[in-house]
Coordinates of C-alpha atoms in Angstrom, one line a residue:
Chain A
M118 CA 90.6 103.9 67.4
G119 CA 90.0 100.4 68.5
W120 CA 87.7 99.2 65.8
A121 CA 89.9 100.8 63.1
K122 CA 92.8 98.7 64.3
Y123 CA 90.5 95.8 64.6
L124 CA 89.7 96.0 61.0
E125 CA 93.3 96.6 59.9
D126 CA 92.3 100.0 58.6
I127 CA 94.6 102.3 60.4
T128 CA 93.2 105.8 60.1
S129 CA 92.3 108.5 62.5
R130 CA 88.8 108.6 64.0
H131 CA 87.1 110.9 66.4
N132 CA 85.0 109.6 69.2
G133 CA 81.4 110.5 69.7
T134 CA 80.6 110.9 66.0
S135 CA 77.7 109.3 64.3
L136 CA 80.2 107.3 62.3
V137 CA 81.3 105.7 65.5
Q138 CA 77.8 104.8 66.6
R139 CA 76.9 103.4 63.1
H140 CA 80.1 101.4 63.0
L141 CA 79.6 100.0 66.5
Q142 CA 76.0 99.0 65.6
N143 CA 77.3 97.4 62.5
E144 CA 79.9 95.5 64.4
I145 CA 77.3 94.1 66.9
G146 CA 74.9 93.4 64.0
R147 CA 77.5 91.4 62.2
D148 CA 78.3 89.1 65.1
A149 CA 75.8 86.5 63.9
R150 CA 77.4 86.4 60.4
P151 CA 79.8 83.6 59.6
N152 CA 83.5 84.2 58.7
K153 CA 83.6 87.4 60.7
P154 CA 85.8 88.1 63.7
K155 CA 83.5 87.7 66.7
A156 CA 83.2 90.6 69.1
P157 CA 82.7 89.6 72.7
A158 CA 79.1 89.0 73.8
K159 CA 77.4 91.8 75.7
S160 CA 77.0 89.6 78.8
R161 CA 80.7 89.1 78.9
L162 CA 81.4 92.8 78.6
N163 CA 79.1 93.5 81.5
T164 CA 80.8 90.9 83.6
Q165 CA 84.2 92.3 82.7
G166 CA 82.9 95.8 83.3
E167 CA 81.7 95.0 86.8
Q168 CA 85.0 93.5 87.7
N169 CA 86.8 96.5 86.4
M170 CA 84.6 99.0 88.1
S171 CA 85.3 97.6 91.5
K172 CA 89.0 98.0 90.7
L173 CA 88.6 101.5 89.5
K174 CA 87.1 102.4 92.8
D175 CA 90.4 101.6 94.4
F176 CA 92.2 104.1 92.1
T177 CA 89.9 107.1 92.5
V178 CA 89.2 109.6 95.3
A179 CA 86.1 108.5 97.2
T180 CA 85.0 112.0 98.1
A181 CA 83.4 114.7 96.0
R182 CA 85.4 117.8 95.1
P183 CA 85.5 120.2 98.0
L184 CA 84.1 123.7 97.9
P185 CA 85.7 125.5 100.8
V186 CA 84.0 128.3 102.8
I187 CA 86.2 130.3 105.1
V188 CA 84.6 132.6 107.6
L189 CA 86.6 135.5 109.1
A190 CA 84.7 136.3 112.2
D191 CA 85.4 139.4 114.3
V192 CA 85.2 138.3 117.9
S193 CA 86.5 141.5 119.4
G194 CA 85.1 142.9 122.7
S195 CA 82.6 145.1 120.9
M196 CA 80.9 142.1 119.4
S197 CA 79.6 141.2 122.9
A198 CA 77.3 144.2 122.9
N199 CA 73.6 144.0 121.7
G200 CA 73.7 140.2 121.3
K201 CA 75.9 140.4 118.2
I202 CA 78.2 137.6 119.1
N203 CA 75.2 135.3 119.9
A204 CA 73.7 136.2 116.6
L205 CA 76.9 135.5 114.8
N206 CA 77.3 132.1 116.6
D207 CA 73.7 131.2 115.7
A208 CA 74.1 132.3 112.1
I209 CA 77.3 130.3 111.6
Q210 CA 75.8 127.2 113.2
S211 CA 72.8 127.5 111.0
M212 CA 74.9 127.9 107.9
I213 CA 77.0 124.8 108.7
E214 CA 73.8 122.8 109.3
S215 CA 72.4 124.0 106.0
F216 CA 75.5 123.0 104.2
A217 CA 75.5 119.6 105.9
A218 CA 72.0 119.0 104.9
E219 CA 72.5 120.0 101.3
D220 CA 71.4 117.0 99.2
H221 CA 71.7 118.4 95.7
S222 CA 75.2 119.6 95.9
R223 CA 77.7 118.8 93.1
A224 CA 80.5 119.5 95.6
E225 CA 81.2 118.7 99.2
I226 CA 81.1 122.0 101.2
H227 CA 83.9 122.4 103.7
V228 CA 83.9 125.1 106.3
A229 CA 86.6 126.8 108.3
V230 CA 86.2 129.6 110.8
I231 CA 89.1 132.1 111.6
A232 CA 88.3 134.1 114.7
F233 CA 90.1 137.4 115.2
G234 CA 90.0 139.1 118.6
K235 CA 91.7 138.6 122.0
G236 CA 95.0 139.9 120.5
D237 CA 95.4 137.4 117.7
A238 CA 93.7 135.6 114.8
R239 CA 93.3 131.9 115.3
L240 CA 91.8 128.9 113.5
H241 CA 88.7 128.4 115.6
Q242 CA 87.2 125.7 113.3
P243 CA 89.7 123.8 111.1
L244 CA 88.6 123.2 107.5
L245 CA 86.3 120.2 107.5
P246 CA 83.3 118.9 105.6
A247 CA 80.2 120.7 107.0
A248 CA 78.6 117.3 107.9
Q249 CA 81.5 116.5 110.2
I250 CA 81.5 119.8 112.1
K251 CA 80.1 120.2 115.6
W252 CA 80.1 123.9 116.0
E253 CA 81.6 125.2 119.2
R254 CA 80.4 128.7 120.1
V255 CA 83.0 131.4 120.2
G256 CA 83.2 134.2 122.8
A257 CA 84.1 137.9 122.2
A258 CA 86.9 139.9 123.8
G259 CA 89.9 142.0 122.9
N260 CA 90.8 144.1 119.9
T261 CA 90.4 143.5 116.1
P262 CA 93.5 142.0 114.5
M263 CA 92.1 141.7 111.0
G264 CA 95.4 141.8 109.2
A265 CA 96.5 138.6 111.0
A266 CA 93.3 136.9 109.8
F267 CA 94.1 137.8 106.2
D268 CA 97.5 136.2 106.6
L269 CA 95.8 133.0 107.9
V270 CA 93.5 132.9 104.9
V271 CA 96.5 133.1 102.6
T272 CA 98.3 130.3 104.5
M273 CA 95.2 128.1 104.3
V274 CA 94.2 128.7 100.7
E275 CA 97.7 128.4 99.3
D276 CA 98.2 125.1 101.2
H277 CA 97.5 122.3 98.6
A278 CA 97.3 119.8 101.4
Q279 CA 94.3 121.6 102.9
I280 CA 92.7 122.7 99.7
P281 CA 93.7 120.4 96.8
S282 CA 93.9 121.5 93.2
R283 CA 90.7 119.5 92.5
A284 CA 88.8 121.8 94.8
Y285 CA 86.4 124.5 93.5
R286 CA 87.2 128.1 94.1
P287 CA 86.8 128.9 97.8
T288 CA 84.4 131.4 99.3
V289 CA 85.8 133.8 101.9
V290 CA 83.3 135.6 104.2
L291 CA 84.4 138.6 106.4
V292 CA 82.2 139.8 109.3
S293 CA 83.4 142.7 111.4
D294 CA 81.9 145.5 113.5
G295 CA 84.9 147.8 113.7
Q296 CA 88.2 149.1 112.4
P297 CA 91.2 146.8 112.3
T298 CA 93.6 147.4 115.2
D299 CA 96.7 145.9 113.5
E300 CA 98.4 146.5 110.2
W301 CA 95.9 145.2 107.7
R302 CA 96.8 146.8 104.3
E303 CA 99.8 144.7 103.5
P304 CA 98.2 141.4 104.5
L305 CA 95.2 142.3 102.5
Q306 CA 97.4 143.1 99.5
R307 CA 99.2 139.8 100.0
M308 CA 95.8 138.1 99.9
L309 CA 94.6 139.9 96.8
A310 CA 97.9 139.2 95.0
S311 CA 98.3 135.6 95.9
D312 CA 97.7 133.0 93.2
R313 CA 94.8 131.1 94.8
A314 CA 93.4 133.3 97.5
S315 CA 92.9 136.2 95.0
K316 CA 90.5 133.9 93.1
A317 CA 88.2 133.3 96.0
S318 CA 84.6 134.6 96.0
R319 CA 84.3 137.2 98.7
F320 CA 81.4 138.3 100.9
V321 CA 81.6 141.0 103.6
L322 CA 79.3 142.2 106.4
G323 CA 79.8 145.4 108.3
I324 CA 78.0 145.4 111.7
G325 CA 76.9 148.7 113.3
D326 CA 78.0 152.2 112.8
D327 CA 81.7 151.6 113.7
A328 CA 82.3 149.4 110.7
D329 CA 84.2 151.1 107.9
P330 CA 82.5 150.4 104.6
A331 CA 85.4 151.8 102.6
M332 CA 87.8 149.5 104.3
L333 CA 85.5 146.5 103.8
A334 CA 85.0 147.4 100.2
E335 CA 88.8 147.1 99.7
F336 CA 88.5 143.5 100.9
L337 CA 86.0 142.8 98.1
A338 CA 88.2 144.5 95.5
D339 CA 85.3 144.6 93.1
P340 CA 83.4 147.9 92.5
S341 CA 80.3 146.0 91.6
A342 CA 80.2 143.9 94.8
R343 CA 78.2 145.0 97.7
V344 CA 79.2 145.6 101.3
Y345 CA 76.3 144.2 103.3
S346 CA 75.4 146.2 106.4
A347 CA 73.7 145.0 109.6
H348 CA 72.4 147.2 112.4
E349 CA 70.6 144.5 114.4
A350 CA 71.2 140.9 115.2
R351 CA 68.5 139.7 112.8
Q352 CA 70.4 141.1 109.9
I353 CA 73.5 139.1 110.8
K354 CA 71.4 135.9 110.4
N355 CA 70.0 137.3 107.1
F356 CA 73.5 137.9 105.8
F357 CA 74.5 134.3 106.5
R358 CA 71.3 133.1 104.9
W359 CA 72.4 135.0 101.8
V360 CA 75.9 133.5 101.9
T361 CA 74.4 130.0 102.4
M362 CA 72.1 130.5 99.5
S363 CA 74.8 131.8 97.2
V364 CA 77.1 128.9 98.1
T365 CA 74.4 126.2 97.7
Q366 CA 73.3 127.7 94.4
R367 CA 76.9 127.5 93.3
T368 CA 77.2 123.8 94.3
R369 CA 74.0 123.0 92.5
S370 CA 75.1 124.7 89.3
V371 CA 76.7 122.9 86.4
N372 CA 80.0 124.7 87.0
P373 CA 80.4 125.2 90.8
N374 CA 83.3 127.5 89.9
S375 CA 81.0 130.1 88.5
V376 CA 79.9 132.8 91.0
V377 CA 76.2 132.8 91.4
V378 CA 74.9 136.3 92.2
V379 CA 71.8 136.1 94.4
D380 CA 69.8 139.1 95.2
P381 CA 70.0 139.5 99.0
T382 CA 66.6 141.2 99.1
A383 CA 65.0 138.1 97.9
L384 CA 65.9 135.9 100.8
D385 CA 62.4 135.2 101.8
D386 CA 61.7 133.6 98.4
Y387 CA 64.1 130.8 99.1
D388 CA 63.6 127.7 101.2
F389 CA 66.5 126.7 103.4
Chain B
M78 CA 105.5 99.4 51.8
T79 CA 108.0 102.2 52.4
S80 CA 110.8 101.7 54.9
K81 CA 109.2 104.2 57.2
G82 CA 105.9 102.3 56.9
Y83 CA 107.7 99.1 57.7
M84 CA 109.2 100.7 60.8
A85 CA 105.9 102.0 62.0
R86 CA 104.4 98.5 61.7
R87 CA 107.5 97.0 63.3
L88 CA 106.9 99.2 66.4
R89 CA 103.6 97.4 67.0
V90 CA 102.5 100.2 69.3
D91 CA 98.8 99.7 69.8
Y92 CA 96.5 102.6 70.7
F93 CA 93.0 102.8 72.1
G94 CA 90.8 105.2 74.0
A95 CA 87.3 106.2 74.9
S96 CA 85.5 109.4 75.9
V97 CA 82.1 110.0 77.5
A98 CA 80.1 113.1 78.4
G99 CA 80.0 113.9 82.1
P100 CA 76.9 114.3 84.2
A101 CA 77.0 118.0 83.9
H102 CA 76.7 118.0 80.1
R103 CA 74.3 115.1 80.1
A104 CA 72.0 117.0 82.4
L105 CA 72.0 119.9 80.0
R106 CA 71.7 117.7 77.0
K107 CA 75.0 119.1 75.7
P108 CA 77.5 117.0 73.8
N109 CA 80.8 115.8 75.1
E110 CA 83.4 118.6 75.0
D111 CA 86.4 116.2 75.3
Q112 CA 87.8 114.7 72.2
W113 CA 90.4 112.1 71.5
L114 CA 92.1 110.8 68.4
G115 CA 94.3 107.8 67.7
A116 CA 96.3 107.4 64.5
S117 CA 99.2 105.5 63.1
G118 CA 101.1 105.9 59.9
A119 CA 104.6 106.5 58.6
F120 CA 105.4 108.6 61.6
G121 CA 104.5 105.9 64.1
S122 CA 101.5 105.9 66.5
L123 CA 99.8 108.9 68.0
V124 CA 97.2 109.6 70.6
V125 CA 95.7 113.0 71.3
V126 CA 93.3 114.2 74.0
S127 CA 91.7 117.6 74.1
D128 CA 89.3 119.1 76.6
G129 CA 87.3 122.1 75.3
L130 CA 87.0 124.8 78.0
G131 CA 83.5 124.5 79.3
S132 CA 83.0 128.2 79.5
K133 CA 83.6 128.7 75.8
D134 CA 80.9 128.7 73.1
R135 CA 82.7 126.5 70.7
A136 CA 84.5 124.3 73.1
R137 CA 83.7 121.0 71.4
H138 CA 84.7 122.4 68.0
G139 CA 88.0 123.7 69.5
A140 CA 88.7 120.3 71.0
R141 CA 88.0 118.4 67.8
K142 CA 90.2 120.8 65.9
A143 CA 93.0 120.5 68.4
C144 CA 93.1 116.7 67.6
V145 CA 93.1 117.3 63.9
A146 CA 95.7 120.1 64.1
T147 CA 98.0 117.8 66.2
L148 CA 97.8 115.0 63.6
R149 CA 98.6 117.5 60.9
A150 CA 101.5 118.9 62.8
V151 CA 102.9 115.4 63.5
R152 CA 102.6 114.5 59.8
A153 CA 104.3 117.7 58.7
W154 CA 107.0 117.4 61.4
H155 CA 107.8 113.9 60.4
K156 CA 107.8 114.7 56.7
N157 CA 110.3 117.5 57.3
G158 CA 112.7 115.2 58.9
T159 CA 111.6 115.2 62.6
G160 CA 113.1 118.2 64.3
S161 CA 112.9 119.0 68.0
L162 CA 109.9 118.5 70.2
D163 CA 109.7 122.3 70.5
D164 CA 109.4 122.4 66.7
L165 CA 106.5 119.9 66.9
V166 CA 104.4 121.7 69.5
G167 CA 105.2 125.0 67.9
R168 CA 103.4 123.8 64.8
I169 CA 100.1 122.9 66.6
E170 CA 98.6 126.2 67.5
P171 CA 99.0 127.8 64.0
L172 CA 97.3 124.8 62.5
W173 CA 94.6 124.8 65.1
L174 CA 93.9 128.5 64.4
E175 CA 93.6 127.5 60.7
E176 CA 91.2 124.6 61.6
I177 CA 88.9 126.5 63.9
A178 CA 88.2 129.3 61.3
P179 CA 85.9 131.1 61.0
F180 CA 85.5 131.0 64.8
D181 CA 87.5 133.1 67.2
R182 CA 90.2 131.5 69.3
S183 CA 88.7 132.8 72.5
D184 CA 85.5 130.8 71.8
C185 CA 87.3 127.6 71.0
A186 CA 89.9 127.3 73.7
A187 CA 90.9 123.7 74.4
T188 CA 93.7 121.8 76.2
C189 CA 95.9 119.5 74.2
L190 CA 97.8 116.4 75.3
L191 CA 99.7 114.2 72.9
A192 CA 101.8 111.0 73.0
L193 CA 103.7 110.0 69.9
A194 CA 105.6 106.7 69.5
H195 CA 107.8 107.7 66.6
H196 CA 109.4 105.3 64.2
D197 CA 112.8 106.7 65.2
G198 CA 112.6 104.8 68.4
R199 CA 111.6 107.7 70.7
T200 CA 108.3 108.6 72.4
Y201 CA 107.4 112.2 72.5
V202 CA 104.9 113.4 75.2
A203 CA 103.6 117.0 75.5
A204 CA 100.8 118.6 77.4
L205 CA 99.2 122.1 77.3
G206 CA 96.7 122.5 80.1
D207 CA 95.0 120.3 82.7
G208 CA 94.8 116.6 82.5
M209 CA 97.4 113.9 82.7
A210 CA 100.1 112.8 80.3
A211 CA 102.0 109.9 81.9
V212 CA 104.3 107.1 80.8
R213 CA 105.5 104.0 82.5
T214 CA 109.2 103.8 81.9
C215 CA 111.4 101.1 83.5
G216 CA 108.5 100.4 85.8
A217 CA 108.2 103.9 87.1
I218 CA 105.4 106.4 86.3
E219 CA 106.6 109.7 84.9
R220 CA 104.1 112.5 84.5
V221 CA 104.6 115.3 82.0
E222 CA 102.9 118.4 83.3
Y223 CA 103.2 121.9 84.7
P224 CA 101.5 122.8 87.9
R225 CA 97.9 124.0 87.5
A226 CA 97.8 127.7 86.5
S227 CA 95.3 128.8 89.0
G228 CA 95.4 126.0 91.5
F229 CA 91.7 125.2 91.3
S230 CA 89.5 122.8 89.4
N231 CA 88.4 123.6 85.9
E232 CA 90.7 126.5 85.3
T233 CA 93.5 125.8 82.9
Q234 CA 95.9 126.9 80.1
S235 CA 94.9 126.1 76.6
L236 CA 95.3 126.5 72.9
G237 CA 93.8 129.9 72.2
S238 CA 94.6 131.5 75.6
G239 CA 98.4 131.2 75.7
G240 CA 100.3 128.9 78.0
V241 CA 103.4 126.8 78.2
W242 CA 103.7 123.3 76.9
A243 CA 105.2 120.7 79.2
K244 CA 107.1 118.2 77.1
R245 CA 109.5 115.3 77.3
C246 CA 111.2 112.8 75.0
F247 CA 111.7 109.1 76.1
E248 CA 113.4 106.2 74.5
C249 CA 110.7 103.7 73.4
S250 CA 112.8 100.8 74.7
E251 CA 112.2 102.1 78.2
I252 CA 108.4 102.5 77.9
D253 CA 105.6 100.0 77.9
I254 CA 102.6 102.3 78.1
A255 CA 101.7 106.0 77.7
V256 CA 98.4 107.3 79.1
L257 CA 96.6 110.6 78.4
A258 CA 93.6 111.6 80.4
S259 CA 91.4 114.7 80.6
D260 CA 91.0 116.4 83.9
G261 CA 87.7 114.7 84.5
V262 CA 89.7 111.6 85.0
S263 CA 93.0 112.8 86.3
D264 CA 91.6 115.1 89.1
D265 CA 89.9 112.1 90.7
L266 CA 92.8 109.7 90.6
R267 CA 94.6 109.0 93.8
P268 CA 98.2 109.9 93.4
D269 CA 99.3 107.0 95.5
R270 CA 97.4 104.5 93.2
L271 CA 98.4 106.0 89.9
A272 CA 100.8 103.2 89.2
D273 CA 98.1 100.7 89.8
F274 CA 95.7 102.6 87.5
V275 CA 98.3 102.5 84.7
A276 CA 98.9 98.8 85.4
W277 CA 95.2 98.1 85.2
L278 CA 95.0 99.8 81.8
K279 CA 98.0 97.9 80.5
D280 CA 97.2 94.5 82.0
E281 CA 93.4 94.3 81.8
I282 CA 92.1 96.8 79.3
A283 CA 94.8 96.7 76.7
A284 CA 94.7 93.0 76.7
L285 CA 91.0 93.0 75.5
R286 CA 90.1 92.8 71.9
P287 CA 89.5 96.2 70.4
V288 CA 85.7 96.4 70.4
A289 CA 85.5 94.8 73.9
R290 CA 88.2 97.2 75.0
W291 CA 86.3 100.2 73.8
H292 CA 83.0 99.0 75.4
S293 CA 84.8 98.3 78.7
L294 CA 86.6 101.6 78.9
R295 CA 83.4 103.5 78.1
H296 CA 81.6 101.5 80.7
E297 CA 84.2 102.4 83.3
L298 CA 84.1 106.1 82.4
N299 CA 80.3 106.1 82.5
E300 CA 80.3 104.4 85.9
W301 CA 83.0 106.7 87.4
P302 CA 83.0 106.0 91.1
T303 CA 83.9 109.4 92.6
P304 CA 80.7 111.0 94.1
R305 CA 79.1 114.0 92.5
H306 CA 81.6 114.0 89.6
L307 CA 80.6 116.4 86.7
D308 CA 83.2 116.5 84.0
D309 CA 83.5 114.8 80.7
K310 CA 86.0 111.9 80.8
T311 CA 88.5 110.7 78.3
I312 CA 91.4 108.2 78.3
A313 CA 93.7 107.5 75.4
V314 CA 96.5 105.0 75.6
L315 CA 99.6 103.9 73.6
A316 CA 100.5 100.4 74.6
W317 CA 103.6 98.5 73.7
P318 CA 102.6 94.8 73.7
N319 CA 105.9 93.4 74.9
G320 CA 107.3 96.1 77.2
G321 CA 108.8 98.3 74.5
T322 CA 110.4 97.8 71.2
A323 CA 113.9 96.7 72.1

């Protein structure tokens, strides 16, 4: 290490050992002694450090590591019944606002919304930091092309330009009130087999009696994970509160890659 | 002085480095799980950086022993007549397993990056897992790495969990600096400013006297500018004072 070379005693040293600390203190303590190579004064080091720090800023990324949240929202015609689409819009907007207001996060939460209905899946909200999103409400019409939505997820997550390798594992949230109307098994398998998308944390909400819990469980691909069910609009909002809480807990944890399991029945215990 | 020792001195390859615990470990009052080692001897000059996998119980121990095992491997490799780079990296994991005993490999998993300025006039660079191993050769930056295994932050190959080494051999005469950095540093570096970062290390940090250099580098790592950063941070450098040995 540096001081070993300095003293012409070329041996290996580990950093962070008590030996290092003692040696450093000795070096500083010896500064006043005569006939000793003089280490730079502390004030000079600080001045140098400040100059260097400003340069280092130019070499480093100025944004926190992203934690992407991708919502697959069923906007088929059946979602227009019983206020479901309004509840979904309100819930997503509230989730985005909560993420944007998150002060204690160790990551920057980015949100994308893929809407599937009206004959196709489309990127309704491109992946952006939550604080930059102005939510535009989505309408409901058409069928349920869920397979196309899975393909869009794979495309997005595998794209290193959209989700760089410094990002934390994404969270993918599926919300649907019915059976897929397109071929969904192969796209789902592609998603579950892909390098990056398969590592995403997944949440799923089935709305109403027409939702197929078995199919939705395949999306989770984890026997211990739960398919959350909603039979009224209020429960859609509760589900998104649960997702919000789980994601924010992750971003506050020491390792935001770890999946934080939050009990969905304890929602009222948390302050949003 | 032996002829090999003379050659090692003649190379005049300087090494330095620093490592600091990241905010995540500081918040938990846990020690730094990155380690670095610099050494020189008959073989030349060596720097090693290892990052203990944060999810493992003995990550710090595994990282320390990765540095020790690499030094032992280099010494044995040199003593036996300097074979191929495959031979060198192939020696590291068995020695590491010996060093981490009695603990299990799965509890000690750690990445391993090394740069060796050998007295034979070549520089050997190898990397297993996340982080950055880069050299400036003929003015251009060359990185020695494989793409990230999972494609996300904090998930990596390592000693103890299998993986493939990325490795390259360079002529020393073409190199003026080799830089190793743990992923806490490399993930936050702008790819378009990597050459400037390396130039800063060579022109400003390497030019300082050793104690000042260590202080300055630690200060920079402690004041890391990326918002909400978490990881431990380590940089280790081999620096040729006059742009190589030629």
